[in-house]
Coordinates of C-alpha atoms in Angstrom, one line a residue:
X1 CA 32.9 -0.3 25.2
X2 CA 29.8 -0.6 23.5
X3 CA 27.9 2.8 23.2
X4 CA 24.3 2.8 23.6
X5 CA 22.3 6.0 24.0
X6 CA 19.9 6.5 26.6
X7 CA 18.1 10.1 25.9
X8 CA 15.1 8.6 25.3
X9 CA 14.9 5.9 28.2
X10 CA 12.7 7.6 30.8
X11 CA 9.8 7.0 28.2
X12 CA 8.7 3.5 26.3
X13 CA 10.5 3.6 22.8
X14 CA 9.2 2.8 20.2
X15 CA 12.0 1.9 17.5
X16 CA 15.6 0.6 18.0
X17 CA 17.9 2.7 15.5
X18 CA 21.6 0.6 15.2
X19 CA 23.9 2.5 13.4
X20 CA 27.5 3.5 14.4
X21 CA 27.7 7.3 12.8
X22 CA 26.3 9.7 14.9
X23 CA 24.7 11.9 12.6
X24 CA 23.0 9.3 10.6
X25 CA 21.5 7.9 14.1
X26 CA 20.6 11.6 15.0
X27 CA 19.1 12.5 11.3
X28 CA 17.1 9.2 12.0
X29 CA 15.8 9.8 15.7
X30 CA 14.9 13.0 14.3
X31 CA 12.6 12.1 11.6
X32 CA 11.2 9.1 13.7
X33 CA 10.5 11.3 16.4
X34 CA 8.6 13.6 13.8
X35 CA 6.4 10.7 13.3
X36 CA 5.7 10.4 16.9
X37 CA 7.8 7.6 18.1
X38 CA 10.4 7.5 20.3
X39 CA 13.6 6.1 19.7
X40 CA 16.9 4.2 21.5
X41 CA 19.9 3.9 19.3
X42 CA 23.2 2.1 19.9
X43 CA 26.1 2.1 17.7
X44 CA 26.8 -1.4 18.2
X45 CA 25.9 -5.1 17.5
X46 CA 26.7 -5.9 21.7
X47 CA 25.1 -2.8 22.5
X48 CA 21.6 -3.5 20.2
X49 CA 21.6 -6.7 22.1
X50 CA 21.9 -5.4 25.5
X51 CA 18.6 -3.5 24.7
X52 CA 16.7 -6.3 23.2
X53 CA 17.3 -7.9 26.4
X54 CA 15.8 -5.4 28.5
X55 CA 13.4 -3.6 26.6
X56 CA 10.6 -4.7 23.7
X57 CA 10.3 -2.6 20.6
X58 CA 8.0 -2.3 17.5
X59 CA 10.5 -1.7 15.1
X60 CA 14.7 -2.1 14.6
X61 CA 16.3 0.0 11.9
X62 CA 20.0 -1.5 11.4
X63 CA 23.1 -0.3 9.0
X64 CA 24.6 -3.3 7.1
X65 CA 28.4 -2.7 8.8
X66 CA 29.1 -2.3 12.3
X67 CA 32.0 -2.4 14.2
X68 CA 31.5 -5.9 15.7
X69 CA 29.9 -7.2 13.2
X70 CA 27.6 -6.5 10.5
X71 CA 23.4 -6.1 9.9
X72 CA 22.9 -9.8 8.9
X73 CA 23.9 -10.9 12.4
X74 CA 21.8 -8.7 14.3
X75 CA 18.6 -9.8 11.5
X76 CA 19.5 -13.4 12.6
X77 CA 19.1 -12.8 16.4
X78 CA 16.4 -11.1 16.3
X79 CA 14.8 -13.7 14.2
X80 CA 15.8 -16.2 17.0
X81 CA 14.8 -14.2 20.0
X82 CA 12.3 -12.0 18.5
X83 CA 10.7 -13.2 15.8
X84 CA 8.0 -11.3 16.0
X85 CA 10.2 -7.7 15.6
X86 CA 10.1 -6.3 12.3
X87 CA 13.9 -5.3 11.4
X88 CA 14.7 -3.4 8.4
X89 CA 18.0 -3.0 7.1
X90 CA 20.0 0.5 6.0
X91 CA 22.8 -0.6 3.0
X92 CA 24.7 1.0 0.9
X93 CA 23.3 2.5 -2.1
X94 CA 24.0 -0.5 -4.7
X95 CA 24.6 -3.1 -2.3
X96 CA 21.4 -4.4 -4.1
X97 CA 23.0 -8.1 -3.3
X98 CA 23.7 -7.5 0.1
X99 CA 19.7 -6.5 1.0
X100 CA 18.2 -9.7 -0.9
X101 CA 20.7 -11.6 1.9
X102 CA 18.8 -9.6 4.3
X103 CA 15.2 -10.6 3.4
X104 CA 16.0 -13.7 2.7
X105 CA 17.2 -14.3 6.1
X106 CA 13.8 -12.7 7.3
X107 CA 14.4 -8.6 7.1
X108 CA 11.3 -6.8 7.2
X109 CA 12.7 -4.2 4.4
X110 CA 15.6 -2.3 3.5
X111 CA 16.5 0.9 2.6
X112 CA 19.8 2.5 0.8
X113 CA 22.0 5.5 1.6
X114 CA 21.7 8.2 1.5
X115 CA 18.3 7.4 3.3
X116 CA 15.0 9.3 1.5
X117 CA 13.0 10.4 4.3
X118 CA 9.9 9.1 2.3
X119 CA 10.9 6.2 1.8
X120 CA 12.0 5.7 5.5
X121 CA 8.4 7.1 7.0
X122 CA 6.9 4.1 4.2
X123 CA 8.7 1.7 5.4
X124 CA 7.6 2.3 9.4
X125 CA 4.3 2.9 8.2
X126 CA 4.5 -0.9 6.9
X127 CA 6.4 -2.4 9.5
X128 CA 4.2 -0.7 12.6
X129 CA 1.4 -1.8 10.2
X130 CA 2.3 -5.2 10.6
X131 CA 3.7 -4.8 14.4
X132 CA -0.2 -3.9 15.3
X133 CA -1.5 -7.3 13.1
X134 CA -3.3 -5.1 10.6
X135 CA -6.4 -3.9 9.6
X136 CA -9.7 -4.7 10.9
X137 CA -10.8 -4.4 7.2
X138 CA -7.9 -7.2 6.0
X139 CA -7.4 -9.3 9.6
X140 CA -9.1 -12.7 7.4
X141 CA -8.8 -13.2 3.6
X142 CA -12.2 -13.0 1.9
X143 CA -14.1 -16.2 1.9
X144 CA -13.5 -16.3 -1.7
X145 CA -10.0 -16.3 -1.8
X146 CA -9.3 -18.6 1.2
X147 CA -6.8 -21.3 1.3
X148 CA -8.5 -24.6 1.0
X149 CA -7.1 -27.3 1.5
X150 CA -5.1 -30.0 4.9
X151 CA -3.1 -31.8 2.6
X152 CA 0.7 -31.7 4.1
X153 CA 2.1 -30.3 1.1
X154 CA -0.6 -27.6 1.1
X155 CA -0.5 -26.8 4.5
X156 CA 3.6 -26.3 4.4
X157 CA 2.4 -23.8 1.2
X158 CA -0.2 -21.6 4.1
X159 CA 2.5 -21.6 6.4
X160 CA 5.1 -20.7 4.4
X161 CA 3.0 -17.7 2.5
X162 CA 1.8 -16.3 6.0
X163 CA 5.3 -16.5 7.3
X164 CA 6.4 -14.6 3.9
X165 CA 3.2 -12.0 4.5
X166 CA 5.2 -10.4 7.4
X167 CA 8.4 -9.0 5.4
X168 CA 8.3 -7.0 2.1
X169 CA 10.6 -9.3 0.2
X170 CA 9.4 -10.3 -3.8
X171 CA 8.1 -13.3 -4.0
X172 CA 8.3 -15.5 -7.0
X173 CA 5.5 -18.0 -7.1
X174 CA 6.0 -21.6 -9.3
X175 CA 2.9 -23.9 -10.0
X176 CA 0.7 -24.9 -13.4
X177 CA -1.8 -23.0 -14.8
X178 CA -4.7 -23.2 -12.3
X179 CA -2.9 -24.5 -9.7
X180 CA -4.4 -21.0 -7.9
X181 CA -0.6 -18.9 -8.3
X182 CA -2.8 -15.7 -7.6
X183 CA -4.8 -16.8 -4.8
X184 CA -1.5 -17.2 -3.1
X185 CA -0.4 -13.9 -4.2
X186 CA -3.8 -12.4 -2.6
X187 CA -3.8 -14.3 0.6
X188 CA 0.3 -12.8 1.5
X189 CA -1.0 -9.2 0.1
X190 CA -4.4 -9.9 2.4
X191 CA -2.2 -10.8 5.6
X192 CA 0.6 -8.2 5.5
X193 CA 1.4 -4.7 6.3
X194 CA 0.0 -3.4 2.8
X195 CA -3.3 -5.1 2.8
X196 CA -4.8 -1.7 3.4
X197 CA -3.1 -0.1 0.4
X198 CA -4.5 -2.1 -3.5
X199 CA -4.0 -5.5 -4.9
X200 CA -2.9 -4.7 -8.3
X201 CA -2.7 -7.9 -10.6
X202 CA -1.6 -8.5 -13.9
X203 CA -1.4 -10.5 -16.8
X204 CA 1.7 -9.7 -18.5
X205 CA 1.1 -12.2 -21.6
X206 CA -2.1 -10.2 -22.2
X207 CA -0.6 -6.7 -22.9
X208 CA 0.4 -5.7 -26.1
X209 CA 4.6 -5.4 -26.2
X210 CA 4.5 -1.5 -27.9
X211 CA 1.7 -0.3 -24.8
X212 CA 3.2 -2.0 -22.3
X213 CA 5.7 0.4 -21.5
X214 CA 2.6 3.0 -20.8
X215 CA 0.7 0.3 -19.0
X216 CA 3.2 -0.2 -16.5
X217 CA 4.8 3.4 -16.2
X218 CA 1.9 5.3 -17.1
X219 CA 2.1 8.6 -19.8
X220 CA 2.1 12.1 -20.5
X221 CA 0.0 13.7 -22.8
X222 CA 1.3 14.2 -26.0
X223 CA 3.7 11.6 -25.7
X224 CA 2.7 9.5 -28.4
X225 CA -0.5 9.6 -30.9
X226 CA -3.5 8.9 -28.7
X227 CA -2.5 9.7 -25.5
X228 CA -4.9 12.8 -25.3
X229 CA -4.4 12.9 -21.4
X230 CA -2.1 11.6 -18.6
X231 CA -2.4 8.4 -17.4
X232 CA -1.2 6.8 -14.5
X233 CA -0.3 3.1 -14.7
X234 CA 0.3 -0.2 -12.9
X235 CA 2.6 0.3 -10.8
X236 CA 0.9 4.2 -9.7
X237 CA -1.9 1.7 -9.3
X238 CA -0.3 -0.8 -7.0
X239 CA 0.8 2.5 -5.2
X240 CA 1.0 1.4 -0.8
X241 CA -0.2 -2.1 -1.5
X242 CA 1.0 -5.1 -4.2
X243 CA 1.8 -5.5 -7.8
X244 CA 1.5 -8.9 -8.8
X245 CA 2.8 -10.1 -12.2
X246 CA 1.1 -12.9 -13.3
X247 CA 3.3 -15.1 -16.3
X248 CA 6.2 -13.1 -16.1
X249 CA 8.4 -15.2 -18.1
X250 CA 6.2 -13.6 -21.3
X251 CA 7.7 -10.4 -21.0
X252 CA 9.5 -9.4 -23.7
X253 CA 13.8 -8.5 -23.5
X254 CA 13.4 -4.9 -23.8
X255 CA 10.7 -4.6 -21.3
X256 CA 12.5 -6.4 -18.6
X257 CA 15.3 -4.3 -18.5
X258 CA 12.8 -1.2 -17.4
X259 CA 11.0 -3.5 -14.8
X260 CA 14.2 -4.3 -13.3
X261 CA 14.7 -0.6 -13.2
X262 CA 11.4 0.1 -11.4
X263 CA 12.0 -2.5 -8.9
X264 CA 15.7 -1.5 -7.9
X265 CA 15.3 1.8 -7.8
X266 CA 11.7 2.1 -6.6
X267 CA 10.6 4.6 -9.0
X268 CA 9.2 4.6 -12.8
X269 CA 9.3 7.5 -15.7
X270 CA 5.9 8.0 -17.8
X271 CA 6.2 7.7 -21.4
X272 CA 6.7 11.5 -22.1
X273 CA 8.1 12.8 -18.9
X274 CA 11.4 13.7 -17.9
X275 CA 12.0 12.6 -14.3
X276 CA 11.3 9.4 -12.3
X277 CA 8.5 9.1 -9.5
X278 CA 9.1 7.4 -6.6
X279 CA 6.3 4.2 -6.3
X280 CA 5.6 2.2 -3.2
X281 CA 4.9 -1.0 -3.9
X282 CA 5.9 -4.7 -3.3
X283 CA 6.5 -6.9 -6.1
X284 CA 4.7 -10.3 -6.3
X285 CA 5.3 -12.9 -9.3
X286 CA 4.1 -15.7 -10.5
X287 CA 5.0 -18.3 -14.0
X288 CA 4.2 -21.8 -14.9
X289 CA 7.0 -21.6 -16.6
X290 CA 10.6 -22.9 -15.6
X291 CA 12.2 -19.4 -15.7
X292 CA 15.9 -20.9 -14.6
X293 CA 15.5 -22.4 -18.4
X294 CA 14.7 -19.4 -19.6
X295 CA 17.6 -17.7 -18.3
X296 CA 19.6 -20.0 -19.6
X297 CA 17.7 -20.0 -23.1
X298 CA 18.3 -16.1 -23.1
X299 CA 15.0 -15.8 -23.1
X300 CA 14.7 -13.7 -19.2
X301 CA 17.0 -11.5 -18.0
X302 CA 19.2 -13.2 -15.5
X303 CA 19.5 -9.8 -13.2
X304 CA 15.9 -9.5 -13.1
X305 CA 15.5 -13.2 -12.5
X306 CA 17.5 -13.0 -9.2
X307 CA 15.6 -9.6 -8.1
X308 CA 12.3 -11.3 -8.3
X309 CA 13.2 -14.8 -7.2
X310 CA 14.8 -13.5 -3.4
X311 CA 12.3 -16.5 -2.5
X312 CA 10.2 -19.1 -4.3
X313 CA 6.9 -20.6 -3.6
X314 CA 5.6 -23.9 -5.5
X315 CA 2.2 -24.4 -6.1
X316 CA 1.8 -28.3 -5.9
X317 CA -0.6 -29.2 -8.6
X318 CA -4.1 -30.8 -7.9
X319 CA -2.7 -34.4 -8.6
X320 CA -0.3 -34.3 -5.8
X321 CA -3.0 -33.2 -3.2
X322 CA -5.7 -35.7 -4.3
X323 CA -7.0 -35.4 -0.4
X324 CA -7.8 -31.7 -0.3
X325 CA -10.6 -32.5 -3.8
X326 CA -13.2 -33.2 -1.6
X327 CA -13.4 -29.9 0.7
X328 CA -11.8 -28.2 -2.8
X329 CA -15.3 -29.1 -4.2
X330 CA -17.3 -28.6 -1.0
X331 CA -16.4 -24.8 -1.2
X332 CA -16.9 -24.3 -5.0
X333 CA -20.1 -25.9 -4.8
X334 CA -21.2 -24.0 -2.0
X335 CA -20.1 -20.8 -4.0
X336 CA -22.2 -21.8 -6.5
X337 CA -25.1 -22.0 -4.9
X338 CA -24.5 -18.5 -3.3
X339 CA -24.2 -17.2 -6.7
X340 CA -27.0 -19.2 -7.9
X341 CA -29.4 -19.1 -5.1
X342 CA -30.4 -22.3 -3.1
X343 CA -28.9 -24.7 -1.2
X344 CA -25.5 -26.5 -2.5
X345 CA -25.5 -29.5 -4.4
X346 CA -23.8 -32.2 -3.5
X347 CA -21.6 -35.5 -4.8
X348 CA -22.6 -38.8 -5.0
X349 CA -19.6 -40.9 -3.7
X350 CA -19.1 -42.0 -7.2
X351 CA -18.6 -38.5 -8.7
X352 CA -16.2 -37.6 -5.8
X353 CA -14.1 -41.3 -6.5
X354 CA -14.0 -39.8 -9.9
X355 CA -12.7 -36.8 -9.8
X356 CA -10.1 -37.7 -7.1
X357 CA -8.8 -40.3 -9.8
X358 CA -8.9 -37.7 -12.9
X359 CA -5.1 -36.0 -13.2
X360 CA -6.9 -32.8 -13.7
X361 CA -4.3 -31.4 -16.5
X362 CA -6.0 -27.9 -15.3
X363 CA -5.7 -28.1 -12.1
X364 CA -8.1 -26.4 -9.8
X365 CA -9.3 -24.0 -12.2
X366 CA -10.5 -27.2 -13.8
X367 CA -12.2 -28.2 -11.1
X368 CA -14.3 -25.3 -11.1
X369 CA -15.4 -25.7 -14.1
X370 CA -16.0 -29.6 -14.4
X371 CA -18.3 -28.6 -10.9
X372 CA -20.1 -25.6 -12.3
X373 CA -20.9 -27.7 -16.1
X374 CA -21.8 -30.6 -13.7
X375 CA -24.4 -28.3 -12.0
X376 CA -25.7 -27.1 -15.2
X377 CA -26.3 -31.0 -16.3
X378 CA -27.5 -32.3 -13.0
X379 CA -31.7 -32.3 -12.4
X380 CA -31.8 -33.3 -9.0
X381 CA -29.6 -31.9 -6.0
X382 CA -26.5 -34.3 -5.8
X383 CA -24.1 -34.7 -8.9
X384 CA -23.6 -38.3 -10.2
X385 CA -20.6 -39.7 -12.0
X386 CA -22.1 -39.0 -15.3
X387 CA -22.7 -35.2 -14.7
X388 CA -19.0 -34.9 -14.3
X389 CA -18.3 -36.6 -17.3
X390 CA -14.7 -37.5 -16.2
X391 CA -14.4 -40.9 -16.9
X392 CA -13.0 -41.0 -20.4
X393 CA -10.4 -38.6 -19.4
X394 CA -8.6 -40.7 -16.5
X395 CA -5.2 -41.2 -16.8
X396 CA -3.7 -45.0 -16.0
X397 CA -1.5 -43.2 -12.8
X398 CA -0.3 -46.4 -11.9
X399 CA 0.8 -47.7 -15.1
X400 CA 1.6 -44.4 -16.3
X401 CA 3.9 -43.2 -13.2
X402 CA 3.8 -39.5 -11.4
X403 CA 3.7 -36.6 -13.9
X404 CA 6.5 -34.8 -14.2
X405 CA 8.7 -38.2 -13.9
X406 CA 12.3 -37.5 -15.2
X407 CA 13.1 -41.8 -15.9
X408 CA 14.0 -42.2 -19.6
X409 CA 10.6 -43.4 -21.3
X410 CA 9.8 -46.8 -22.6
X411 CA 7.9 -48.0 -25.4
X412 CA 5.2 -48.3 -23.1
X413 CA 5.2 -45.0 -21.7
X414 CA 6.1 -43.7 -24.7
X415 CA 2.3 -45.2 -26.2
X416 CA 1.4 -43.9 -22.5
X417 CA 2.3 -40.5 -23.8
X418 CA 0.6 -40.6 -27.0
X419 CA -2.1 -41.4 -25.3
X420 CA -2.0 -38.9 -22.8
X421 CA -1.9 -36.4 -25.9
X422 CA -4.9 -37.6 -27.9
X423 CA -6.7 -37.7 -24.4
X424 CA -5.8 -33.5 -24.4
X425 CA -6.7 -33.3 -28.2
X426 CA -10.6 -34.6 -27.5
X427 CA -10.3 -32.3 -23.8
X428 CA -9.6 -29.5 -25.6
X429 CA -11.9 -30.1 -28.9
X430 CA -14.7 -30.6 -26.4
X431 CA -13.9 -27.4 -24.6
X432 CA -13.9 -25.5 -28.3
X433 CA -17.0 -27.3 -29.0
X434 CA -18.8 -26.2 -25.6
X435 CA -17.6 -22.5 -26.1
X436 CA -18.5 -22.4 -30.2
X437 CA -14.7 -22.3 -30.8
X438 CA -14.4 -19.1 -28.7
X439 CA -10.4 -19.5 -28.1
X440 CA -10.5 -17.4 -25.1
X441 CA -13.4 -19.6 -23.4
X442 CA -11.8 -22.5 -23.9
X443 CA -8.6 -21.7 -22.7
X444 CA -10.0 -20.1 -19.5
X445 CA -12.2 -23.5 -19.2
X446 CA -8.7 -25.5 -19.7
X447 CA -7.0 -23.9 -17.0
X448 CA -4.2 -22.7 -19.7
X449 CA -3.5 -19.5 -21.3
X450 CA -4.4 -18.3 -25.0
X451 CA -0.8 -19.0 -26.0
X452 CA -0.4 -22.3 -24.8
X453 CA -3.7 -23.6 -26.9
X454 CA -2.7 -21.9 -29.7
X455 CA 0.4 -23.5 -29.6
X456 CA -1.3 -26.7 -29.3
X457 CA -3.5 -25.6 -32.1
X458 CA -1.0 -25.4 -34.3
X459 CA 0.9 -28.7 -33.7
X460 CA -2.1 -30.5 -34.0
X461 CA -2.9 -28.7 -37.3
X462 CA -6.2 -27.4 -36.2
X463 CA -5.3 -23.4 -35.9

């Protein structure tokens, strides 16, 4: 016989708690119902769906194992008949494996056993959060930050990052440099459950390897020579909202063993202090690197590789979207102006022909700053061809194929190539010139990080 329990029918409940060990479902009702909500529970997978057929809830709390069947099943019929339910799973402490299954197949959350009553009120917080659709403050992203674009490979991209804005799995996010990685990141922060709580993001090629530990964790006083006070860091930053971690794959070895740490076990240690503090926050990532080659390199931890990469999102670069260029520029110009003052400026259909023919190596950060130069240049109020000064820098795409093409080269495309890279030589000479061979200018006005033109820098002899 299935068992469900009906104590709390006579009023509308609030959360379904599925779990068949009576005092872990009474220990939950209790501290639900200290938070105000009222609870059914069943001990069953049969008897969970008997309620979901009668009854509507804002929130299902599950254990993995069941005694006709298990947690996944009753995450994939809710997803089918209820797709709007947030359902967060209760696993074994350890069964690290078993709750990535879970989100992947579209859990809300998870949380381990023996369950932290913190951590359980944090996670309904989220979930009724999301359940009530947010926020007035956070219902749209800010115009700044929107998603622009109706390209089909862009628009699978929105609906895929909205879809992945309603559960608290990590999210590793794949695309070039400029290709708009943390855009993405703010847009899932801006339309889930923590959008009320801080967008944390950062650069983790920038920090220094021997205070990044501090940076991260935060320190005590004392700890080491200059710490004259405590500091809180990143992730007591990121505390109720989203850490994103821009260029992952340039963490060093001994630091990704400690993130891994922090992620599984939800908690950091200062530098200096003796016990861990619990942190709320869901992980966001992002590389332009492959980091599946770095695994296999040795160069990223494969453990930490598969806790941050429960699912992937590829950025599409700007040359496979050639269509969204023109609202692309549209809105940058329009920021411009705003910036500026004035009305926006607008293309000549030459300059627009060019641009949607130029590869743009840099993607959309490129964009930006081929439109705001070209502004700069341009006297009157529309931009020619010549005030975007692209011409020289067109790529043959037809003769030269697709980037990113894995046929064996030819001769031709192999002169194609050397081509290609003196084209990048004069790009980035140009960009040292414009900046008086300020590295860090240039490299923002390439679209690349520091590291990747100093390493071009050096094989071109010009460090």
């Amino acid at each position: 016989m299935t068992q469900v329990d009906r104590r709390n029918r006579p009023r509308a409940a609030d959360v379904l708690v599925v779990d068949d060990e009576d005092d872990i479902r009474e220990l939950l009702e209790l501290s639900l119902m200290r938070m105000g909500l009222a609870c059914d529970t069943a001990g069953s997978v049969g008897a969970a769906r008997a309620l979901l057929a009668e009854r509507s809830y804002r929130l299902c709390l599950t254990d993995m194992r069941l005694p006709d069947g298990d947690g996944l099943e009753l995450v994939e019929y809710i997803q089918a008949v209820r797709p709007g339910l947030p359902v967060a799973v209760i696993t074994a402490f350890g069964s690290i494996e078993t709750a990535i299954r879970a989100l992947k197949l579209g859990a809300f959350d998870f949380v381990t056993k023996p369950v932290e009553l913190k951590a359980l009120r944090e996670l309904v917080q989220h979930a009724l959060k999301l359940r009530e659709g947010g926020s007035e403050e956070h219902s749209a992203a800010p115009a700044e930050r929107s998603l622009i674009g109706h390209s089909a490979a862009f628009v699978q991209l929105r609906a895929q990052a909205e879809k992945l804005a309603r559960n608290q799995a990590p999210v590793f996010i794949h695309g070039e440099s400029g290709t708009g990685k943390e855009v993405i990141a703010r847009h899932i922060h801006a339309l889930g459950a923590r959008a009320g709580g801080p967008f944390v993001p950062v650069n983790c090629g920038a920090i220094s390897p021997e205070l990044m530990e501090s940076e991260f964790f935060g320190h005590r006083k004392g700890s080491f020579t200059g710490a004259t006070a405590d500091k809180s860091g990143l992730f007591q930053a990121a505390s109720g909202g989203t850490l994103f971690l821009d260029e992952i794959g340039e963490l060093p070895l001994a630091m990704q063993v400690k993130l891994l740490r922090a992620i599984q076990e939800r908690a950091v240690r200062p530098v200096g202090a003796h016990a861990e503090e619990p942190v709320d926050v869901r992980i966001l990532s992002a590389s332009h690197q492959d980091l599946g080659r770095l695994v296999a390199e040795g160069r990223f931890r494969q453990d930490l590789f598969f806790r941050i990469n429960v699912i992937t999102l590829r950025v599409p670069p700007l040359r496979e979207r050639r269509e969204d260029i023109p609202d692309l520029a549209a809105h940058i110009l329009a920021r411009l102006a705003a910036r500026e003052g004035g009305a926006p400026r607008r293309l000549y259909a030459a300059a627009l022909e060019a641009l949607q023919a130029y590869n743009f190596p840099g993607n959309v950060r490129e964009l930006e700053n081929l439109l705001e130069r070209a502004c700069a240049l341009c006297e009157g109020e529309e931009i020619g061809a010549g005030d975007i000064g692209v011409e020289g820098d067109c790529s043959p795409l037809a003769a030269a194929g697709v980037a990113g093409s894995t046929a064996t080269p030819g001769p031709e495309s192999a002169e194609a190539g050397e081509g290609q890279d003196e084209v990048e030589r004069l790009r980035i000479i140009r960009a040292l010139e414009q900046t008086r061979w300020n590295r860090s200018a240039a490299a923002r006005m390439l679209g690349m990080t520091l590291r990747q033109l100093r390493y071009r820098l050096q094989k071109w002899g010009m460090e």
